[in-house]
CSV table of C-alpha atoms and ligand atoms in Angstrom, one decimal:
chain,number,residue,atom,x,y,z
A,15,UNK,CA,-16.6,23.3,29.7
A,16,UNK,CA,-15.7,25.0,33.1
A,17,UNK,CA,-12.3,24.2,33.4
A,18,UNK,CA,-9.7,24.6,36.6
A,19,UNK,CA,-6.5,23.4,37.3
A,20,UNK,CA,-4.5,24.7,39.8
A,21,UNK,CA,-1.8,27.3,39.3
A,22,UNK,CA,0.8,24.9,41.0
A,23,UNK,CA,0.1,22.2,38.7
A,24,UNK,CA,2.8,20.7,36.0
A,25,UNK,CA,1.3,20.7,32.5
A,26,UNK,CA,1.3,17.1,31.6
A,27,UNK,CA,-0.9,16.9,29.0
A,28,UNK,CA,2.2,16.1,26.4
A,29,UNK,CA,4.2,13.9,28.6
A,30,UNK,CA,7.7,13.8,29.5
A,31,UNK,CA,8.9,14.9,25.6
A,32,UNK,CA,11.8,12.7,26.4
A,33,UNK,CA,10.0,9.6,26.8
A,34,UNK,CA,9.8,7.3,23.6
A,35,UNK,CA,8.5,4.1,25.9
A,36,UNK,CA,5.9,2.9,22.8
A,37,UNK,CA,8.6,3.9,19.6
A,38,UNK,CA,8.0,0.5,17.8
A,39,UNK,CA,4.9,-0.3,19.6
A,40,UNK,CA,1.4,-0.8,18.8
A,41,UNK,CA,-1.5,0.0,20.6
A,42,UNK,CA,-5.2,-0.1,20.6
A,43,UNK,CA,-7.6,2.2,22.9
A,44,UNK,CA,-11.4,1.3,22.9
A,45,UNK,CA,-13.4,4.5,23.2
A,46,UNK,CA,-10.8,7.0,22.3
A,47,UNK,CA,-12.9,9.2,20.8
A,48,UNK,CA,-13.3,11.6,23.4
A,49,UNK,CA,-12.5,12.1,27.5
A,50,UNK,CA,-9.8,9.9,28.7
A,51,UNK,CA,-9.4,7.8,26.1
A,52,UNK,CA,-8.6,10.0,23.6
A,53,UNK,CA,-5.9,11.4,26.4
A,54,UNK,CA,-4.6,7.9,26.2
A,55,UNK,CA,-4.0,7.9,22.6
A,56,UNK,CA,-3.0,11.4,22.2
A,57,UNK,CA,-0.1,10.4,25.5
A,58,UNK,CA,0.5,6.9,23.8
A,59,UNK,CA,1.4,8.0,20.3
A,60,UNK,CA,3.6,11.3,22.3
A,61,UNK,CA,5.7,8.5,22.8
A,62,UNK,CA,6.2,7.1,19.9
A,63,UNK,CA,3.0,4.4,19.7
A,64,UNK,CA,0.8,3.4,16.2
A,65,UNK,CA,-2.2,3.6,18.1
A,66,UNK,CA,-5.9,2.0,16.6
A,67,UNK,CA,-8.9,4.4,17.9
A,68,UNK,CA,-11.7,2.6,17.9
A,69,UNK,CA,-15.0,4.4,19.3
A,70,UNK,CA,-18.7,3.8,18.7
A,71,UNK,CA,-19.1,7.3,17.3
A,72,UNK,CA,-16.7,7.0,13.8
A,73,UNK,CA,-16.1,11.0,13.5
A,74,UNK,CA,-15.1,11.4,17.0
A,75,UNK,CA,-12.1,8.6,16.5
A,76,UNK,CA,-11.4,10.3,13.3
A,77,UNK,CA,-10.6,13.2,14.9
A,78,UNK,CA,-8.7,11.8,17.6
A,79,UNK,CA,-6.3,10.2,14.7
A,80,UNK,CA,-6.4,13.6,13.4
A,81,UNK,CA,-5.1,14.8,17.0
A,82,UNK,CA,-2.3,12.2,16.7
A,83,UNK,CA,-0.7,12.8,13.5
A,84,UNK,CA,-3.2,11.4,11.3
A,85,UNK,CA,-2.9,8.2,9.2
A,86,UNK,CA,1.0,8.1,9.2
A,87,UNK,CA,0.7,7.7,13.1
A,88,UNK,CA,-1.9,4.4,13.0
A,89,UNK,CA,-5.8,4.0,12.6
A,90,UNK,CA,-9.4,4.9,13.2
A,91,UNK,CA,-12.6,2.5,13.6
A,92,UNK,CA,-15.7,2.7,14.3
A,93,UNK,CA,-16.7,-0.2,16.7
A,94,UNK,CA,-19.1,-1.2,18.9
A,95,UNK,CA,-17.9,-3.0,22.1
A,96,UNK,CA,-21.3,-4.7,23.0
A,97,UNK,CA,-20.9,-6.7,19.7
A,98,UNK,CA,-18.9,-9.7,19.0
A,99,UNK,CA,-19.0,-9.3,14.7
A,100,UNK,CA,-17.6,-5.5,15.6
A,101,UNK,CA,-15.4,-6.1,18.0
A,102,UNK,CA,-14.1,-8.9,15.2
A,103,UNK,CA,-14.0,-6.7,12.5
A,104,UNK,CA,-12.0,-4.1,13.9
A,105,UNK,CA,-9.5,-7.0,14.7
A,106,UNK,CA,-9.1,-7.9,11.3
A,107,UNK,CA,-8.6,-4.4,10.4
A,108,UNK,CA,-5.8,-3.9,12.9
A,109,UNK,CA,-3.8,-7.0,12.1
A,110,UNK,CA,-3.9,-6.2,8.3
A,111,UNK,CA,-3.1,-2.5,9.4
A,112,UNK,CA,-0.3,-3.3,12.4
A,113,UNK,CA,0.3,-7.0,11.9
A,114,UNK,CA,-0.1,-7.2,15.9
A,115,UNK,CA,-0.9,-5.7,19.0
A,116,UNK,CA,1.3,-4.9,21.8
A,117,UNK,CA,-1.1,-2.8,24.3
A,118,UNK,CA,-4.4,-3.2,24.3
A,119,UNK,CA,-6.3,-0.3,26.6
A,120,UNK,CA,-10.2,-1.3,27.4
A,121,UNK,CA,-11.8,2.4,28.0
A,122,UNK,CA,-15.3,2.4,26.1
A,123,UNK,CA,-17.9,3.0,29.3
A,124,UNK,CA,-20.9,4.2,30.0
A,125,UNK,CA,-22.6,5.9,33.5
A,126,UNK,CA,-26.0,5.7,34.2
A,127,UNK,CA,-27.2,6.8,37.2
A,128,UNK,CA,-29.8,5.1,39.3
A,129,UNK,CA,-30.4,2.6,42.3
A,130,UNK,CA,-31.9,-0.7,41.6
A,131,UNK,CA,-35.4,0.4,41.7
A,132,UNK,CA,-34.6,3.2,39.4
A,133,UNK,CA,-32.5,0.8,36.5
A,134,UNK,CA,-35.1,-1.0,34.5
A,135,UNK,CA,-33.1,-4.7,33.7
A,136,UNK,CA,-32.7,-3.6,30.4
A,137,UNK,CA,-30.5,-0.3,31.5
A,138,UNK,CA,-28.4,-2.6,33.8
A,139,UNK,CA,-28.1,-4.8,30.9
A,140,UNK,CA,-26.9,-2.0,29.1
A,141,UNK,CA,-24.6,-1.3,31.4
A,142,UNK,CA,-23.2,-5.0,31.9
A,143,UNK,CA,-22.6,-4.9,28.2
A,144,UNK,CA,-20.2,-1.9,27.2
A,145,UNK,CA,-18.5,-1.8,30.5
A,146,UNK,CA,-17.8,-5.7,31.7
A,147,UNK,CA,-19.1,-7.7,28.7
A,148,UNK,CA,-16.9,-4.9,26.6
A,149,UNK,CA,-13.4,-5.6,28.3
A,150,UNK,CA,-14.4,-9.2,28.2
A,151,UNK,CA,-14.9,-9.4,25.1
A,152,UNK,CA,-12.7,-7.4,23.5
A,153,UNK,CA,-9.9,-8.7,25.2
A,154,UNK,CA,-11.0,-12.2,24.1
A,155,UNK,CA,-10.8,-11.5,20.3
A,156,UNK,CA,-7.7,-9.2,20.4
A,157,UNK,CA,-5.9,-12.0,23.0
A,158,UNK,CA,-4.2,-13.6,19.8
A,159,UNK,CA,-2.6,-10.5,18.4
A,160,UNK,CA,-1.2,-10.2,22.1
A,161,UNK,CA,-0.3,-13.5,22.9
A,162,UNK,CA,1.9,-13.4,19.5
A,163,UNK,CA,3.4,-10.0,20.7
A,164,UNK,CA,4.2,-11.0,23.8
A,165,UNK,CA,5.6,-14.4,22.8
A,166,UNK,CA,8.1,-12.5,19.6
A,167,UNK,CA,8.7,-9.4,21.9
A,168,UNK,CA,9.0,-10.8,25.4
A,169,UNK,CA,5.8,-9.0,26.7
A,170,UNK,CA,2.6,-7.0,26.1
A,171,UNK,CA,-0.1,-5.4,28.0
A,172,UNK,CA,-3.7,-4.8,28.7
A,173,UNK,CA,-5.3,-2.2,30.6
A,174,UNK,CA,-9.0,-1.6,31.7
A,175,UNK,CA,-10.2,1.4,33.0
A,176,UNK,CA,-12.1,0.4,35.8
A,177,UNK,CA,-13.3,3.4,38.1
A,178,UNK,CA,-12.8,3.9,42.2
A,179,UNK,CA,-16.2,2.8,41.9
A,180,UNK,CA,-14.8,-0.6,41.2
A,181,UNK,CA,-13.3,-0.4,45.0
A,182,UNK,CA,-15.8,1.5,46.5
A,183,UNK,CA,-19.4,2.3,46.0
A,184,UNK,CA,-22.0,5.7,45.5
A,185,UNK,CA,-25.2,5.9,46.4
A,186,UNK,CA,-27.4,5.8,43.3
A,187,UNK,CA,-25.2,4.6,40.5
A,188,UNK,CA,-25.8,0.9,41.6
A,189,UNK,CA,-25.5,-0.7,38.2
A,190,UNK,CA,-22.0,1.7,37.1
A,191,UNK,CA,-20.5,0.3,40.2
A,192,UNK,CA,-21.1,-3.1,40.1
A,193,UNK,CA,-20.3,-3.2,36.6
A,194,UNK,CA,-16.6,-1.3,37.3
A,195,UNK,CA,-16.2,-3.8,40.0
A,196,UNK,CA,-16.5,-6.5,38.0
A,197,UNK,CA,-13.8,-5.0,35.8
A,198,UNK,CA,-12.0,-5.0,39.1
A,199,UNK,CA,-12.1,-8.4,39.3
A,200,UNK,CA,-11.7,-9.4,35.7
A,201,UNK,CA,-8.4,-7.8,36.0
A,202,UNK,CA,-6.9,-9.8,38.3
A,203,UNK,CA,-8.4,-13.3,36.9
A,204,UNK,CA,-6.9,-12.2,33.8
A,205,UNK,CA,-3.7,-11.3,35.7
A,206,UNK,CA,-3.8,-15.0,36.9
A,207,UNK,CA,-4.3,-16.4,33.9
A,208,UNK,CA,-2.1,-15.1,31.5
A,209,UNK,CA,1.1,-14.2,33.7
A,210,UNK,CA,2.9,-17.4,32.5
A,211,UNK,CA,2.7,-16.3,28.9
A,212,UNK,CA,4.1,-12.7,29.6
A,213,UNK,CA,0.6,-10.6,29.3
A,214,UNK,CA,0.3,-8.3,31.8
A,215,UNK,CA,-2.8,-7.5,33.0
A,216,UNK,CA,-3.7,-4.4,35.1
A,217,UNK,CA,-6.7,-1.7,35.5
A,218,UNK,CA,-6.8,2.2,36.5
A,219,UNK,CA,-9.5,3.3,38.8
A,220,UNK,CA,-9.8,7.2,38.2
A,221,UNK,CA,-12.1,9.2,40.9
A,222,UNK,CA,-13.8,12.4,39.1
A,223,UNK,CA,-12.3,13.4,36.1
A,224,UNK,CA,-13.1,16.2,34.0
A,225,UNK,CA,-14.9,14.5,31.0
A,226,UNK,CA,-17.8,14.9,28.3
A,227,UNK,CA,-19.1,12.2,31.2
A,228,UNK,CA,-19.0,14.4,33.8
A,229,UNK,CA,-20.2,17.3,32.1
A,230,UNK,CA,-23.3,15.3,31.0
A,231,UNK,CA,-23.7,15.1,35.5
A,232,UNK,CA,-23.2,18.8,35.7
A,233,UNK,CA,-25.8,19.2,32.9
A,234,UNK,CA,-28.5,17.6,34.8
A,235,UNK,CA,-28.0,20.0,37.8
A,236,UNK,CA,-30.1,23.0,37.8
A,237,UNK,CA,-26.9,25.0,38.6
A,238,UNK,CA,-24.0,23.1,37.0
A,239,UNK,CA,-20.8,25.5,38.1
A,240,UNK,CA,-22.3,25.1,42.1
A,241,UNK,CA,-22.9,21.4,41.2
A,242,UNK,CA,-18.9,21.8,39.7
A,243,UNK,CA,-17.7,23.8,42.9
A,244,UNK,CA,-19.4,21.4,45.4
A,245,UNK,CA,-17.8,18.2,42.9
A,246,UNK,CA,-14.5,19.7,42.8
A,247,UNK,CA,-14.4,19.9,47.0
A,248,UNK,CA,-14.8,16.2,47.0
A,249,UNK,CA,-10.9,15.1,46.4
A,250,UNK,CA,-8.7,15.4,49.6
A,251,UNK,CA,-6.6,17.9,46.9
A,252,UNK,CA,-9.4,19.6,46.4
A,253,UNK,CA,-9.7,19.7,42.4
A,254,UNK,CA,-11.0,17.5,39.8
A,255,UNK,CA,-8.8,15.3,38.2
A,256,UNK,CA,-7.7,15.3,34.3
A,257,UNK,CA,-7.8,13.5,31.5
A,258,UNK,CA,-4.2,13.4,31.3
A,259,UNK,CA,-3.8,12.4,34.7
A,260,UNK,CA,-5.3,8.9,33.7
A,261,UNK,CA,-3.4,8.5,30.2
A,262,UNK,CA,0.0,8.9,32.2
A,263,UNK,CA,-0.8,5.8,34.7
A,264,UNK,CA,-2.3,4.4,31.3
A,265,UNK,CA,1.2,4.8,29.8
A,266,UNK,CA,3.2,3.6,32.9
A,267,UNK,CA,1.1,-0.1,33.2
A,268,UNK,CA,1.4,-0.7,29.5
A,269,UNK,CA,5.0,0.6,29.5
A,270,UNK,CA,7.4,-2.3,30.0
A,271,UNK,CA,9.1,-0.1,33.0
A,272,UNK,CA,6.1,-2.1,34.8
A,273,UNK,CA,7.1,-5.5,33.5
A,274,UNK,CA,6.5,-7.1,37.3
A,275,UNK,CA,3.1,-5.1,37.7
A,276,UNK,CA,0.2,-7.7,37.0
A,277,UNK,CA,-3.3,-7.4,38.2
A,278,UNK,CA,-3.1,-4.3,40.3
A,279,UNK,CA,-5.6,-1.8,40.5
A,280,UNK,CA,-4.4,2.0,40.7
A,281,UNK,CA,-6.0,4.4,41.8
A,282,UNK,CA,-6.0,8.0,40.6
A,283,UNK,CA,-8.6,10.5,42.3
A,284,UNK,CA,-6.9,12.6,44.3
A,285,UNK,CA,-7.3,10.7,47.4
A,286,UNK,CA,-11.3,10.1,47.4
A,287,UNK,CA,-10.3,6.5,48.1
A,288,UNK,CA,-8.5,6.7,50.8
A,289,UNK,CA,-10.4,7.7,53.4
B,318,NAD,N1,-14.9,10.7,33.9
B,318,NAD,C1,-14.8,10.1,35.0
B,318,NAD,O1,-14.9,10.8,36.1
B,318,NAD,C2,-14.5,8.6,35.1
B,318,NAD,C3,-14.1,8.1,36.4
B,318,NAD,C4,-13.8,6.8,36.5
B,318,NAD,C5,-13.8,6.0,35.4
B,318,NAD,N2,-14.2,6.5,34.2
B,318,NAD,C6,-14.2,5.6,33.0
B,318,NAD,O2,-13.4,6.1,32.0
B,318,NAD,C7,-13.8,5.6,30.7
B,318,NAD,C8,-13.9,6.8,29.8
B,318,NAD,O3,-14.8,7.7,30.3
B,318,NAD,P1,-14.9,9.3,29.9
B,318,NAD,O4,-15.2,10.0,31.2
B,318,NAD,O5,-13.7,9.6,29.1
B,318,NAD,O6,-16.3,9.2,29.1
B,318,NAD,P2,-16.7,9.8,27.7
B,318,NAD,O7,-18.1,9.7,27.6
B,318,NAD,O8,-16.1,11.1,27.5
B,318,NAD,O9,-16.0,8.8,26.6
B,318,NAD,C9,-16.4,7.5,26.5
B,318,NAD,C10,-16.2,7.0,25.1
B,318,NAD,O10,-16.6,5.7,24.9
B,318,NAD,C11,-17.3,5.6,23.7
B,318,NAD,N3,-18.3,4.4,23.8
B,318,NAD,C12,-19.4,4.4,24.5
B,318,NAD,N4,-20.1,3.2,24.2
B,318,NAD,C13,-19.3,2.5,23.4
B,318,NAD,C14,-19.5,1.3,22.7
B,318,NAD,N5,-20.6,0.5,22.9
B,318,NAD,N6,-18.5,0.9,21.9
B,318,NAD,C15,-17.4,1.7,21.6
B,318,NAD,N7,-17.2,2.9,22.2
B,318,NAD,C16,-18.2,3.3,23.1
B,318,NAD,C17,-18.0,6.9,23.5
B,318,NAD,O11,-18.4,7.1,22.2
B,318,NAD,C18,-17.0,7.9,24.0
B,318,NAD,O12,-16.1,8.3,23.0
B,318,NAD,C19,-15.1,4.9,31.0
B,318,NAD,O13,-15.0,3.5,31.1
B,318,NAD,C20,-15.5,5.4,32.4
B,318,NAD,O14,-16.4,4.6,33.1
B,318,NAD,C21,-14.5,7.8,34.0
């Protein structure tokens, strides 16, 4: 992968090694086998966190555990988020594993790229169902873990990870966007909904960050570095984001340092969104 981060820039990518915010804490990241979600975990269990690493592809979530500390530090399953009897499943596993959840992190997406006359239903179907239908759901059969968590221990937390495309749109990713946008919007119903029993509810809306994802863009360019160049002049800073920038807005919603932030939407794209 190219890779460039600016010689000014703080190394972040193990936290502040002072910070235990998750030490008792469980916490369970939905496609955290590679990109940002694995950042998530890796920056969750830093501080102290049993984290559960679910992922559609098994091995990658295996090595993400591995990343973490392995077995001693929590669990890895494979799931699928489109599907209700996975989603489940995992569930089970976690409670017998962890008794409970106290963070639950919605990451598992997918980008395909096309306008409406390009995405055939059954691609924006697709789409619908790991990126909104996912969050949905998965929050729906993980909600009881919370809910007990957050009644015993005084709070817990859910974060999606929503996209800037969630705020604002692209021209030729029509399904992506309206998908992330309904994430958007799931947030803050879910915000609504469960403030009185002391779930927090929040998303992160990344711009371009350096991914698998994005590298699968650069791949279908016929010169990817240009392609990279031209991407990484979009940001008002002028680079592409990290991984690790996501996980550390991640670990600051489901940290209880945020216990009065409910059904925001931050952003973190070096400034795409604001103009
Ligand atoms: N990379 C970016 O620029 C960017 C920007 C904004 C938002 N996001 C969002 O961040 C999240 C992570 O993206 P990434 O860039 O790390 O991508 P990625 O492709 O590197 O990682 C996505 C992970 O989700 C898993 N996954 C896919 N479908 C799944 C399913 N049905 N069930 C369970 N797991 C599944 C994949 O196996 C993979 O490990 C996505 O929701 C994405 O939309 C990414």
């Amino acid at each position: 992968m190219t890779t460039f981060v600016p010689p000014h820039m703080p190394d972040i990518s193990s936290g502040n090694p002072t910070a235990r915010r998750f030490a008792g804490k469980d916490c369970v990241i939905s496609g955290a086998g590679s990109g940002i979600g694995r950042a998530i975990a890796l920056r969750l269990a830093a501080e102290g966190a049993r984290v559960a690493i679910l992922d559609i592809n098994t091995d990658a979530a295996d090595e993400t555990l591995e990343m973490c500390g392995g077995s001693g530090r929590g669990l890895a399953l494979s799931i699928d988020v489109r599907s209700e009897t996975s989603v489940a499943a995992a569930a089970d596993a976690v409670r017998q594993h962890f008794g409970g959840v106290d963070v639950l992190v919605n990451n598992a997406g997918i980008e395909i790229l096309g306008t409406i006359d390009e995405t055939a239903p059954e691609v924006w179907d697709e789409v619908m169902a790991v990126n909104l239908r996912g969050p949905y759901l998965t929050s729906r059969v993980f909600l009881p873990q919370l809910l007990q968590r957050a009644d015993t221990k005084g709070g817990a937390a859910i974060v999606h990870n929503a996209s800037l495309m969630g705020l604002v749109s692209s021209a030729g990713l029509a399904a992506y966007c309206a998908s992330k946008a309904g994430v958007v919007s799931l947030t803050r119903s879910m915000a609504l909904d469960y403030a009185s029993r002391n779930l927090r509810v929040n998303c992160v809306c990344p711009g371009i960050i350096h991914t698998p994802m994005l590298e699968r863009r650069f791949d279908l360019q016929p010169d990817r570095d240009a392609a990279y160049r031209t991407m990484a002049m979009r940001p008002p800073v002028h680079y592409i984001g990290r991984p690790e920038d996501v996980a550390a807005s991640v670990a600051y919603l489901a940290a209880d340092e945020a216990r009065f932030v409910t059904g925001s939407a931050l952003t973190i794209d070096g400034g795409v969104g604001a103009a």
